Every structure is written in structure tokens, then in C-alpha cells.
PDB file of C-alpha atoms in Angstrom:
ATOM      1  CA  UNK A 236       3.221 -58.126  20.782  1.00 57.00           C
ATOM      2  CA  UNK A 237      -0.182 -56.707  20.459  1.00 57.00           C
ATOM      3  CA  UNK A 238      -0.962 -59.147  17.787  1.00 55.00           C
ATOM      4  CA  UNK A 239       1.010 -62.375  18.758  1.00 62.00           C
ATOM      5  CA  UNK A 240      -1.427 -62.036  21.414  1.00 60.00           C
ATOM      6  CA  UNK A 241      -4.601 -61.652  19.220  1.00 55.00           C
ATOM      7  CA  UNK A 242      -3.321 -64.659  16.896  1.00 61.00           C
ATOM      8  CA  UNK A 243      -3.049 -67.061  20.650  1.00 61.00           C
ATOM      9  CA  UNK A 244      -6.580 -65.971  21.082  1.00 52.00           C
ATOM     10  CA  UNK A 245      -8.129 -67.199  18.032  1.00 54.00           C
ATOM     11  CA  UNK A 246      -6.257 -70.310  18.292  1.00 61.00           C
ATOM     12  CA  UNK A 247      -7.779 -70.756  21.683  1.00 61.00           C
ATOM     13  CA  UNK A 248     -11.446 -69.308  20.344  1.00 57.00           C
ATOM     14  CA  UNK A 249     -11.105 -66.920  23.095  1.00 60.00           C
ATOM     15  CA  UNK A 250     -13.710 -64.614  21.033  1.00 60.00           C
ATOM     16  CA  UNK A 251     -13.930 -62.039  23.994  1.00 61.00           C
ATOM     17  CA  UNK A 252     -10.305 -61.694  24.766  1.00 61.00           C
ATOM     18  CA  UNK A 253      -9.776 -60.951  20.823  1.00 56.00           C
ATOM     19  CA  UNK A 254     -12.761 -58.342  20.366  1.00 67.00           C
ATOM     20  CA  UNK A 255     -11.033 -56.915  23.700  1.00 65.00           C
ATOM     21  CA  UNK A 256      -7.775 -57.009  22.333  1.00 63.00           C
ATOM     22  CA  UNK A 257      -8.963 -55.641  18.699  1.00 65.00           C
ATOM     23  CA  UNK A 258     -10.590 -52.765  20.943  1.00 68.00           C
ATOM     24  CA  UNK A 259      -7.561 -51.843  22.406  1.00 68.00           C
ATOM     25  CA  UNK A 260      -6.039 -51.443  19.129  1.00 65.00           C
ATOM     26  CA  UNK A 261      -8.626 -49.403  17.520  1.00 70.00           C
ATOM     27  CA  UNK A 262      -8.394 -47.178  20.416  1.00 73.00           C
ATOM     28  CA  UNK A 263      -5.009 -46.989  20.655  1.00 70.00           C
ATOM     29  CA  UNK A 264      -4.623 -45.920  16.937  1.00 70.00           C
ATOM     30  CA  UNK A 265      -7.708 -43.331  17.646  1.00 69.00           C
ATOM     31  CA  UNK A 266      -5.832 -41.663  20.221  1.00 74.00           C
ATOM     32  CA  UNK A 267      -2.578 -41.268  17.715  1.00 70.00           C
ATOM     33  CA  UNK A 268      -4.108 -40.092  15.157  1.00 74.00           C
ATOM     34  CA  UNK A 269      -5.955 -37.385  17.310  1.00 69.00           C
ATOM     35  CA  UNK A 270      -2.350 -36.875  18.923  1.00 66.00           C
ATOM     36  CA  UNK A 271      -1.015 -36.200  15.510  1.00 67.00           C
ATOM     37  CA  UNK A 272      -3.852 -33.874  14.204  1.00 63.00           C
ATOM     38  CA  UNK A 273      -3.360 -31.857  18.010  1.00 67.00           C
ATOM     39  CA  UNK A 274      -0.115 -31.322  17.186  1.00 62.00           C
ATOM     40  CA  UNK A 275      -0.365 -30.632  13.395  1.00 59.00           C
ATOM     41  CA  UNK A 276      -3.580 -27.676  14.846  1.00 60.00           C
ATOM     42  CA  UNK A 277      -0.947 -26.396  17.660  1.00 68.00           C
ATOM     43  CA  UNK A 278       1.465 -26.246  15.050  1.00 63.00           C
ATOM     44  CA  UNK A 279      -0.483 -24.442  12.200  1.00 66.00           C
ATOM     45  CA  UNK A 280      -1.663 -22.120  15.466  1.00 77.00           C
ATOM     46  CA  UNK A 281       1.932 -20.934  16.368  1.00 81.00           C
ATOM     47  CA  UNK A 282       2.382 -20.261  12.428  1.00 88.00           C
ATOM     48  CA  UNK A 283      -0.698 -18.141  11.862  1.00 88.00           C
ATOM     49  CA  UNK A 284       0.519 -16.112  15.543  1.00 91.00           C
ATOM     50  CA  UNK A 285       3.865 -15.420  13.893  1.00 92.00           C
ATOM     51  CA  UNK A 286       2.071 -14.227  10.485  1.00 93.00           C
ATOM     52  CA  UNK A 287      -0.170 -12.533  11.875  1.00 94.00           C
ATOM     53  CA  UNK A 288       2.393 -10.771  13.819  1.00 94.00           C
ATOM     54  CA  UNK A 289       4.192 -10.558  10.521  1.00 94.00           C
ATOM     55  CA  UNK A 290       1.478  -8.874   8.558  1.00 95.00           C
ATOM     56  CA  UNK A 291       0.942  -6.339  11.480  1.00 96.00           C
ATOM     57  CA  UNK A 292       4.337  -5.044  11.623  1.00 95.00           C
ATOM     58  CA  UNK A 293       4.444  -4.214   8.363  1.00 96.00           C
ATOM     59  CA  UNK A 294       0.810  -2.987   7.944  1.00 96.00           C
ATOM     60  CA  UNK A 295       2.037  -0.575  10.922  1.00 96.00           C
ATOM     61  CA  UNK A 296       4.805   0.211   9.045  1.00 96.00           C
ATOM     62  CA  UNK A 297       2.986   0.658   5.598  1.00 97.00           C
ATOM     63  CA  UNK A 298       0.253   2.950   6.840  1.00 97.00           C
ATOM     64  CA  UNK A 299       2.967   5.724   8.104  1.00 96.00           C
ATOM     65  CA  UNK A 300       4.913   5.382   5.320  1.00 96.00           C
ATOM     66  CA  UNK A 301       1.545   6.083   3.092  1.00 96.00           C
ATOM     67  CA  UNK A 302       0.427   8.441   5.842  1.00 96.00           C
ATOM     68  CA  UNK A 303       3.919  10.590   5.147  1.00 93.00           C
ATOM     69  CA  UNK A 304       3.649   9.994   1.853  1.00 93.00           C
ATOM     70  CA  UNK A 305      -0.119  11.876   1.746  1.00 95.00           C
ATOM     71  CA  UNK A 306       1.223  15.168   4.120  1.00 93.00           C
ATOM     72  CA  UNK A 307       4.216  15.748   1.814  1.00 89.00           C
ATOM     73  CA  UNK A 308       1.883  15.724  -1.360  1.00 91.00           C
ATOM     74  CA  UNK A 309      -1.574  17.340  -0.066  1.00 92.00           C
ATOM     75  CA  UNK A 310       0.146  20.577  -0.184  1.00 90.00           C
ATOM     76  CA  UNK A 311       0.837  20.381  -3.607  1.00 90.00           C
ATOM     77  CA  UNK A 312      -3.010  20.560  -4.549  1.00 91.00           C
ATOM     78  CA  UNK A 313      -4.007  23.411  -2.016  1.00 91.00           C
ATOM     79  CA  UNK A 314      -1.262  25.132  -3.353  1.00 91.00           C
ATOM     80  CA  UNK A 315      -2.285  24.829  -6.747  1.00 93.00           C
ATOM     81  CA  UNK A 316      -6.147  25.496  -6.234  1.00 92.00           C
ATOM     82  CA  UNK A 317      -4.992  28.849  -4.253  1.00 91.00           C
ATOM     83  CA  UNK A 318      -3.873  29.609  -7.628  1.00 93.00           C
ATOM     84  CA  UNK A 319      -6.575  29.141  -9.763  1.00 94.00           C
ATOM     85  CA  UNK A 320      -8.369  32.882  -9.369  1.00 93.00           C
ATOM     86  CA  UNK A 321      -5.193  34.339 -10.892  1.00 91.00           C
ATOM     87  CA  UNK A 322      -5.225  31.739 -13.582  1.00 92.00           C
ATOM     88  CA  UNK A 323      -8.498  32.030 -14.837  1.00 91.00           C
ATOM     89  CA  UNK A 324      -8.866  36.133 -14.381  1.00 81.00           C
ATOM     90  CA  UNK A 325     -11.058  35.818 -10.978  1.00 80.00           C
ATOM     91  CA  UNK A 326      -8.771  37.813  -9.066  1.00 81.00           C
ATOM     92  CA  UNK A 327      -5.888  41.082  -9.955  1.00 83.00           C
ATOM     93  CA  UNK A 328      -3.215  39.511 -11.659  1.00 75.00           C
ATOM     94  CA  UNK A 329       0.050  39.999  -9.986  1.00 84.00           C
ATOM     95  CA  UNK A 330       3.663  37.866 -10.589  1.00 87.00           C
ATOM     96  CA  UNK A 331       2.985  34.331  -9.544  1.00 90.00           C
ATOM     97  CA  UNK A 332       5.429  33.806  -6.442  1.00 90.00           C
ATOM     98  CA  UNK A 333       8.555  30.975  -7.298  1.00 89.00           C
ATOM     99  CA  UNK A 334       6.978  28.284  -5.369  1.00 89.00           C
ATOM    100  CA  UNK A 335       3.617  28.542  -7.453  1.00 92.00           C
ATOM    101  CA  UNK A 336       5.402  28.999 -10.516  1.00 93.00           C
ATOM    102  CA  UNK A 337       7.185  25.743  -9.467  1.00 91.00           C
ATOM    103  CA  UNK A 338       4.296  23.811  -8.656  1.00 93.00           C
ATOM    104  CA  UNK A 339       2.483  25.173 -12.085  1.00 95.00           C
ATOM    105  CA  UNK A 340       5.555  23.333 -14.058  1.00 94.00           C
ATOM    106  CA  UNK A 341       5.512  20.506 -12.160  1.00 92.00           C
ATOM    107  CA  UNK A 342       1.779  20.165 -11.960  1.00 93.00           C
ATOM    108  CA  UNK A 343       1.957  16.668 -13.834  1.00 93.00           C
ATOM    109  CA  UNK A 344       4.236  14.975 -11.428  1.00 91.00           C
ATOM    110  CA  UNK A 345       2.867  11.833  -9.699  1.00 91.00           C
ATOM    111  CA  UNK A 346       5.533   9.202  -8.016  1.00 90.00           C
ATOM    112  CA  UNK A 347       4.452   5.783  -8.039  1.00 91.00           C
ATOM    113  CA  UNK A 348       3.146   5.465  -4.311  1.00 93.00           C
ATOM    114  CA  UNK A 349       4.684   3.096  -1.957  1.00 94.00           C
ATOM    115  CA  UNK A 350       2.465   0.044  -1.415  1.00 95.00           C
ATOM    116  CA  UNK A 351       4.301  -2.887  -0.834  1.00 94.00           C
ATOM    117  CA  UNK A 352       3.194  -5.626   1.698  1.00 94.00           C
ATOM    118  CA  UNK A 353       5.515  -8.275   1.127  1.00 94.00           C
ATOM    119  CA  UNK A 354       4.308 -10.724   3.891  1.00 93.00           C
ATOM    120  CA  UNK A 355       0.644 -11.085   2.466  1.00 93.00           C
ATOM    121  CA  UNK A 356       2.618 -11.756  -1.146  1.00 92.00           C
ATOM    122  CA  UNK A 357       4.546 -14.396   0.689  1.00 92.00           C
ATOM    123  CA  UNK A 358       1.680 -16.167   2.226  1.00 91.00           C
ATOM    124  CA  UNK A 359      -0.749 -15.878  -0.865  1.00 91.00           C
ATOM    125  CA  UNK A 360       2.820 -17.834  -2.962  1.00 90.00           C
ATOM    126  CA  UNK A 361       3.216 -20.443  -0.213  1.00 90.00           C
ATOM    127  CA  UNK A 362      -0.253 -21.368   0.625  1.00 89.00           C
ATOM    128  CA  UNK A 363       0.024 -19.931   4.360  1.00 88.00           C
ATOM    129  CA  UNK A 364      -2.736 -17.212   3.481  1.00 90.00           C
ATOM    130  CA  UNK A 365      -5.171 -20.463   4.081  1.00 89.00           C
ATOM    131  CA  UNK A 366      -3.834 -20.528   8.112  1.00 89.00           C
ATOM    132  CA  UNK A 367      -5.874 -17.528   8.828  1.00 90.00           C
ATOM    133  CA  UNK A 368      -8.476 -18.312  10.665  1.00 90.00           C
ATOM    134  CA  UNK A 369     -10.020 -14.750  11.240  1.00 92.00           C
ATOM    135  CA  UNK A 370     -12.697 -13.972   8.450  1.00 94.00           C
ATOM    136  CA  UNK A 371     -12.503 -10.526   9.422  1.00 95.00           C
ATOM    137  CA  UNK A 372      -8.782 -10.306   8.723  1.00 95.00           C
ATOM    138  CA  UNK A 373      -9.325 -12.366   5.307  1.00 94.00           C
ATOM    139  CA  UNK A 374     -11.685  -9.550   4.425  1.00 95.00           C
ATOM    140  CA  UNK A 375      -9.352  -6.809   5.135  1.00 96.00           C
ATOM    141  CA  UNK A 376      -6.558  -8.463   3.340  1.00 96.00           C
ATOM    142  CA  UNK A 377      -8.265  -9.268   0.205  1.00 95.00           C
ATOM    143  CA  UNK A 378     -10.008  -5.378   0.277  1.00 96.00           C
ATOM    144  CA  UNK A 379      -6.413  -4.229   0.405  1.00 96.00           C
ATOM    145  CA  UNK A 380      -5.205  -6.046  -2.539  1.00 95.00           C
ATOM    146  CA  UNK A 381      -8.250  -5.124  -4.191  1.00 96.00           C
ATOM    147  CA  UNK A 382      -8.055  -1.190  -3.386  1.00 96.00           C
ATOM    148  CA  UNK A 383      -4.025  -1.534  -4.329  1.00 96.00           C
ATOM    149  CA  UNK A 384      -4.249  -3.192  -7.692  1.00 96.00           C
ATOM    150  CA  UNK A 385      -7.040  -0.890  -8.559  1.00 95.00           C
ATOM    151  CA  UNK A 386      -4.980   2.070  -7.435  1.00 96.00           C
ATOM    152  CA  UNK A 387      -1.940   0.764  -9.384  1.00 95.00           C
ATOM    153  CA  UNK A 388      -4.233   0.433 -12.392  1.00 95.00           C
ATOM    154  CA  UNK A 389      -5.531   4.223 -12.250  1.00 94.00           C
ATOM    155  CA  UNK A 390      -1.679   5.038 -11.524  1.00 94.00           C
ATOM    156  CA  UNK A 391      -0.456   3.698 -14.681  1.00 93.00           C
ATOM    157  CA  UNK A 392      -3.520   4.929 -16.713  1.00 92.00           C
ATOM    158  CA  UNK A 393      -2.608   8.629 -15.230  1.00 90.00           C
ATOM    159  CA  UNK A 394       0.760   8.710 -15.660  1.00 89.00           C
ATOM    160  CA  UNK A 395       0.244   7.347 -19.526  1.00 87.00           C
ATOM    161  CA  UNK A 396      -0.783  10.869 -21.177  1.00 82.00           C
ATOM    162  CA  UNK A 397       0.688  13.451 -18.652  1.00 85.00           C
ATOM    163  CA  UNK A 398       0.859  17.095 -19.617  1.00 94.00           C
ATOM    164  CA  UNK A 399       4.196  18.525 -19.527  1.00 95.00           C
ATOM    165  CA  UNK A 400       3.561  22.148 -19.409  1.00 96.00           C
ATOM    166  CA  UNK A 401       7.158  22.891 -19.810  1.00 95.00           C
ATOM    167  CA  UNK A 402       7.485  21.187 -22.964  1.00 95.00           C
ATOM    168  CA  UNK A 403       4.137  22.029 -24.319  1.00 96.00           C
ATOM    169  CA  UNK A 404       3.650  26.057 -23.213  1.00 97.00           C
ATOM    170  CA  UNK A 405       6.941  27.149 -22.706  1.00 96.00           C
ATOM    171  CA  UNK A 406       6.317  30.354 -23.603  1.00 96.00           C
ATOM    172  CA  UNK A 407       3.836  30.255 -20.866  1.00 97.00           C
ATOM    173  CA  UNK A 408       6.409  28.232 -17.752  1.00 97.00           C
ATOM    174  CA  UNK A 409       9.643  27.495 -18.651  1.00 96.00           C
ATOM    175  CA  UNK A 410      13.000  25.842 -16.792  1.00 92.00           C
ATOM    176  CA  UNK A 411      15.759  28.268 -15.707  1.00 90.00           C
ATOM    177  CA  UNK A 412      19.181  27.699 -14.461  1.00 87.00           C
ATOM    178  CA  UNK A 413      20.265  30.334 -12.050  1.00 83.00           C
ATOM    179  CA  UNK A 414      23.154  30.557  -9.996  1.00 83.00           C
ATOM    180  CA  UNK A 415      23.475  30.471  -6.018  1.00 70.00           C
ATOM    181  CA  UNK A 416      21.203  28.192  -3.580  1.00 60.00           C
ATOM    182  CA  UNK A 417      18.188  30.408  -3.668  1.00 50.00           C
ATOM    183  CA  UNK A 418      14.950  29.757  -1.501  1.00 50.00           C
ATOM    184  CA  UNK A 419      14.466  26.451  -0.603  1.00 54.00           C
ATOM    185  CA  UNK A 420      12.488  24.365  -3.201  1.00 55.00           C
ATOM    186  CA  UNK A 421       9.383  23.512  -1.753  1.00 57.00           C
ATOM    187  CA  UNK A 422       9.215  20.223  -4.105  1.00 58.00           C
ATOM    188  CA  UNK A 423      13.022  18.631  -2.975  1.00 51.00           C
ATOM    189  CA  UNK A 424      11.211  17.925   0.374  1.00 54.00           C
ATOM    190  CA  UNK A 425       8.973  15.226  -1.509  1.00 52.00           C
ATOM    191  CA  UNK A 426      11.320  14.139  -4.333  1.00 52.00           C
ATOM    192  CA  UNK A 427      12.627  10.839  -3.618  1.00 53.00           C
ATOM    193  CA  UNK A 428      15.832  11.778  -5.576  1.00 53.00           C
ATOM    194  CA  UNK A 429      16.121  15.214  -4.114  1.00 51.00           C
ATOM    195  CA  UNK A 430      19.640  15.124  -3.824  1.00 52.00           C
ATOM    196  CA  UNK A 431      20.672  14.455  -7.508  1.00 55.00           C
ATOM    197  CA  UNK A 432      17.960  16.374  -8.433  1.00 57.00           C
ATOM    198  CA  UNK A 433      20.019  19.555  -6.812  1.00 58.00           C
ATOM    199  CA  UNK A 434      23.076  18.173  -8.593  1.00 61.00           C
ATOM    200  CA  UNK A 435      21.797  18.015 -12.131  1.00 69.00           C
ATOM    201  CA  UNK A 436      22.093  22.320 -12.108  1.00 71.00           C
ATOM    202  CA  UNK A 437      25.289  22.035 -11.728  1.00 78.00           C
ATOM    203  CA  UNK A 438      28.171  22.910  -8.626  1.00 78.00           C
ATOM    204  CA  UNK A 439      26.910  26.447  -7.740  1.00 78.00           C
ATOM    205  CA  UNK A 440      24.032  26.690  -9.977  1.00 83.00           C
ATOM    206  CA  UNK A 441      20.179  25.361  -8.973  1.00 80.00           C
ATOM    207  CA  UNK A 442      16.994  24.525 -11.149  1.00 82.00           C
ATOM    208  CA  UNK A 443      14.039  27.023 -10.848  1.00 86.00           C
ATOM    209  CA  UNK A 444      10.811  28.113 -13.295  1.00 91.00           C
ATOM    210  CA  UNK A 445      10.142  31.208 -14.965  1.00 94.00           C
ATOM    211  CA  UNK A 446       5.914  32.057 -15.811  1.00 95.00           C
ATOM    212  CA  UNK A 447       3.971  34.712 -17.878  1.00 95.00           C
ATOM    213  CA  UNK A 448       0.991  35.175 -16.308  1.00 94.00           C
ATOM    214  CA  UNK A 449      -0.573  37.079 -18.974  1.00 93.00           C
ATOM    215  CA  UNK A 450       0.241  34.373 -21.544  1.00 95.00           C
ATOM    216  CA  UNK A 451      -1.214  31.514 -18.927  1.00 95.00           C
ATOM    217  CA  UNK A 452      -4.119  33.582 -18.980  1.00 94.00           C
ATOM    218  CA  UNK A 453      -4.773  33.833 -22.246  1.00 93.00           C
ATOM    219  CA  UNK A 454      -3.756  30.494 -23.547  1.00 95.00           C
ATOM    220  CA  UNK A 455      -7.125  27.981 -23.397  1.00 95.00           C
ATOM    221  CA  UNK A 456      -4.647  24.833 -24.382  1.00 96.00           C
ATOM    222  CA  UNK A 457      -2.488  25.650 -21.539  1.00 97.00           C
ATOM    223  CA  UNK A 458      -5.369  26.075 -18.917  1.00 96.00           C
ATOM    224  CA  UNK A 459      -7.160  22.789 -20.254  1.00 96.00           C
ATOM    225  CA  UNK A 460      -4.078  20.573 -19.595  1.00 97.00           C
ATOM    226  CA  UNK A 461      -3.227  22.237 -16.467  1.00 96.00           C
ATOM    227  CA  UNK A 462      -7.179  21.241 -15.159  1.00 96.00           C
ATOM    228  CA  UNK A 463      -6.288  17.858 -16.357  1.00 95.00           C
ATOM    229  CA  UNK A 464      -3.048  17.865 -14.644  1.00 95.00           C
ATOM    230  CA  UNK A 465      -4.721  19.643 -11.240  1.00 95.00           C
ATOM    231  CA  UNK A 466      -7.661  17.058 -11.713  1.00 94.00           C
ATOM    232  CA  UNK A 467      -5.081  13.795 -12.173  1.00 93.00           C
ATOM    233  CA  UNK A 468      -2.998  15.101  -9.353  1.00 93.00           C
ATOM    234  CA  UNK A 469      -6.407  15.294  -6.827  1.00 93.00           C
ATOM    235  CA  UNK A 470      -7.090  11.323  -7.754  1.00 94.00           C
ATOM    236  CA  UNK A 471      -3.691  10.524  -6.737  1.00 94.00           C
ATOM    237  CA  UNK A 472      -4.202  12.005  -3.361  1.00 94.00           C
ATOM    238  CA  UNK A 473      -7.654  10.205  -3.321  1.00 95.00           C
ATOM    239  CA  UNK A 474      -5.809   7.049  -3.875  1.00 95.00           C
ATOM    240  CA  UNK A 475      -4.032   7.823  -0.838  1.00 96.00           C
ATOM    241  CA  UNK A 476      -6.901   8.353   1.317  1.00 96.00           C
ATOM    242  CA  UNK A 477      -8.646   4.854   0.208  1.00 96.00           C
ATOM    243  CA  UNK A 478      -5.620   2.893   1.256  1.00 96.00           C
ATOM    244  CA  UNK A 479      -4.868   4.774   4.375  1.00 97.00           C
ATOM    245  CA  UNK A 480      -8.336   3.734   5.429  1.00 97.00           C
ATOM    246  CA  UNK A 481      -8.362   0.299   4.056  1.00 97.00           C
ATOM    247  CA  UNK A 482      -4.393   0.058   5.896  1.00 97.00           C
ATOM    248  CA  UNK A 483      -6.248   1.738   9.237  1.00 96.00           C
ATOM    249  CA  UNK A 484      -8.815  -0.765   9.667  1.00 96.00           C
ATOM    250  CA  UNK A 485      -6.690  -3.846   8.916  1.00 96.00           C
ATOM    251  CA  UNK A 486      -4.035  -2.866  11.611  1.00 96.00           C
ATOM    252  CA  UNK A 487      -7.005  -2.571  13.908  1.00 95.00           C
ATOM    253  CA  UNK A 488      -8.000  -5.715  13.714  1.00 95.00           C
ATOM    254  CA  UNK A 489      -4.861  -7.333  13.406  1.00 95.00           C
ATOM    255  CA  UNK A 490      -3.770  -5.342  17.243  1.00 95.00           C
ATOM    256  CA  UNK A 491      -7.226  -6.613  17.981  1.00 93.00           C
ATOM    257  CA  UNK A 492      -6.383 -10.563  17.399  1.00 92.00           C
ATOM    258  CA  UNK A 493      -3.542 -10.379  18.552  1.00 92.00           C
ATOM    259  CA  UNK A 494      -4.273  -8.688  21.845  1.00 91.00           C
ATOM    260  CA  UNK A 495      -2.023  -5.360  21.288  1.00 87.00           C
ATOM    261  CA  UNK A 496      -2.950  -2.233  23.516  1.00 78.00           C
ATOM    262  CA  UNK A 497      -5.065   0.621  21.823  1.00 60.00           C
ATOM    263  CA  UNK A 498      -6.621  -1.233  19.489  1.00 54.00           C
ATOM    264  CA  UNK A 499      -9.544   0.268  18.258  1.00 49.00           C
ATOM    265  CA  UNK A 500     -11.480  -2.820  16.644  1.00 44.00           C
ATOM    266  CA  UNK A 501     -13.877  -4.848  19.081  1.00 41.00           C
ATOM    267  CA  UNK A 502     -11.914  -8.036  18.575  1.00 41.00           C
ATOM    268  CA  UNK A 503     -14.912 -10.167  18.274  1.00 42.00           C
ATOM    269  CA  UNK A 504     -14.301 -14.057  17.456  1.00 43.00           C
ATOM    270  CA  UNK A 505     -15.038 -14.851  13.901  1.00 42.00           C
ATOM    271  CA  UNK A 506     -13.585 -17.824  13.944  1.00 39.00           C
TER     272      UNK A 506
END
């Protein structure tokens, strides 16, 4: 219609009524295409709410699953370092107790950590990582990936030339199969196969460790890889701590843009 009209104008050399009319169109197709990109903005908006959301739920969820993860192993290594004066003759020697024999023979044992964030994977595939609009948050999220694949890194080089003191010493610690349930072993609590674990002794039977002291003592290859086991087994919890804090302060400001009660981070608009 708009331009039936414009084409009687020109054949009348109404020049006014055809800039008017031209005017009206220009306008008109301004104000849809500012409709449009309104909509597509509101749109991306309601998206990055819902990842956002997204990433925070499972940040939350990640941080007390690495936060449980820490307080079963930090035991292992305060356990192990109250040891040390009767290892290396600073204190009477006296039988090493089952639990520290147990945590002697199984000095070299490091599970691969749970670190999964699956959202920030999803949006980094799909291109939705760019609907952040928070630089803060960007920061966080690209520290985390950075502090995780470095962490998987040391991981893998750790766990490549482990010390297996049981194989290597064992006239020094040594596996024994005993019968009945015995005292609790301190370790099942943080094995995530602790149930088949128990079952490999055998109906009626459990797993435990024997040690010689003495031979511990006086064996310099046996107390060199059990300070490289001790020292591999301290980065590990180390690797903890780094993403616990990297996993605290990104679930701060996540509550933060997102309005959630208790946050601790100021919230300020970085957009």
C-alpha cells in the first residue's frame, strides 16, 4: 500500500508527500529492526540468567564435593608426618600402631580428584560462554579451568612413577590376610570402592599390613621413596586447597549476580 502510494506521488510530482512518505518508511523499518534486536538482547538476557543459574548450582555443588573430598584425605598426611620421628630414629622406637602401618603401605595412593563442571564445558562447545556479560565471572571461569587443567597435569605427572612400598620393601611393610572384621580401616572411609575393596579378602577374612620398624629404619631406599610418596601426597592436598579457593570465589560472585542471600562478593556491575 505503502508504495502504491509513493508511485501516485511521483506521478503527480508531489515531491513533499513522497520524501514524507519515504520517511515513514525508513522509520518504520528503524523501529523493527530495533524491535527485533530488543527482543534478540531480552532473549540472550533470559539465557545467560538460566546459565548463570546453571553454573552456580553446580559450582555449589562442586566446591562440597571437593571440600569432602579435602577432610577425608588431610588426615592421611598428619597422620603420616606424626610418624616421621619413629621413622627416622628421632623418637624411642616402639610397634607402629595398624592404622600407621596402613597408611605407611598405602602412602602412594592418590585418587583422581573430582573436578567436573559440566555446564561451563557445555557453554565453551556451544558458543553460550560468549552470553556472559560479567567480566568478573569470565575471570573466575577461565582461572578455574586454568587451576583444573594444571592440577590434572601435576595429577597425571604424580601418579606416573609412584612408589609402591609394598612391592618394593616388603620386607620392610607387607599385605596380610587375616581373618575376622578387625578394627575399622581408617582408609575404607575415603576409598571410593570401599565396599569391594572389603570383598577382595575374602567372606570372613579382611586385608591389613604388617611393618618392621627396625628394617624401615635402617633401609635409606625405603625412607627416600616414602619422602617422595609423603611429599607427592602433600601436593595433592595443595591441589585441593587452590581449587577450593578458586571454586569459593566463583560461587561468590555468581550468588552475587544473581542476587542470592549471603553472598559474600560486593556484586559490583562490570558490565
Amino acid at each position: 500500500m505503502i508504495l502504491r502510494r509513493i508511485a501516485e506521488h511521483v506521478k503527480a510530482q508531489n515531491w513533499f508527500a513522497v520524501a514524507l512518505d519515504f520517511l515513514i518508511v525508513v522509520i518504520g523499518v528503524f523501529i523493527g529492526i530495533q524491535v527485533s534486536n530488543w527482543n534478540a538482547a531480552r532473549a540472550e538476557r533470559v539465557d545467560e540468567r538460566e546459565l548463570l543459574g546453571r553454573l552456580h548450582e553446580e559450582t555449589r555443588a562442586l566446591l562440597e564435593i571437593q571440600k569432602s573430598e579435602f577432610a577425608e584425605q588431610a588426615p592421611r598426611i598428619e597422620a603420616l608426618i606424626a610418624v616421621h620421628p619413629l621413622l627416622f630414629d628421632e623418637a624411642p622406637g616402639r610397634a607402629l600402631t595398624d592404622v600407621e602401618c596402613r597408611l605407611i603401605a598405602v602412602s602412594h595412593w592418590q585418587p583422581a580428584p573430582t573436578d567436573e563442571l559440566p555446564i561451563l564445558e557445555e557453554a565453551i562447545s556451544t558458543g553460550r560462554f560468549e552470553l556472559i556479560a560479567d567480566q568478573t565471572i569470565r575471570a573466575n571461569l577461565r582461572n578455574f579451568s586454568l587451576i583444573r587443567d594444571r592440577s590434572r597435569r601435576q595429577h597425571a605427572e604424580a601418579i606416573n612413577e609412584l612408589y609402591r612400598l609394598t612391592s618394593r620393601h616388603p620386607d620392610a611393610v607387607w599385605y596380610l590376610r587375616v581373618a575376622g572384621e578387625g578394627a575399622e580401616d581408617p582408609l575404607l572411609k575415603v576409598r571410593r570402592d570401599a565396599a569391594q575393596w572389603a570383598r577382595r579378602a575374602g567372606e570372613g577374612f579382611r586385608w591389613a599390613n604388617g611393618c618392621d620398624l627396625e628394617q624401615m629404619r635402617s633401609d635409606k631406599a625405603f625412607l627416600a621413596e616414602y619422602v617422595d610418596n609423603v611429599s607427592r601426597l602433600n601436593s595433592f592436598l595443595e591441589r585441593y586447597e587452590n581449587l577450593i579457593a578458586v571454586l569459593t570465589e566463583l560461587q561468590a560472585t555468581l550468588a552475587a549476580e544473581l542476587g542470592i542471600p549471603g553472598s559474600s562478593a560486593a556484586g559490583a556491575d562490570n558490565r
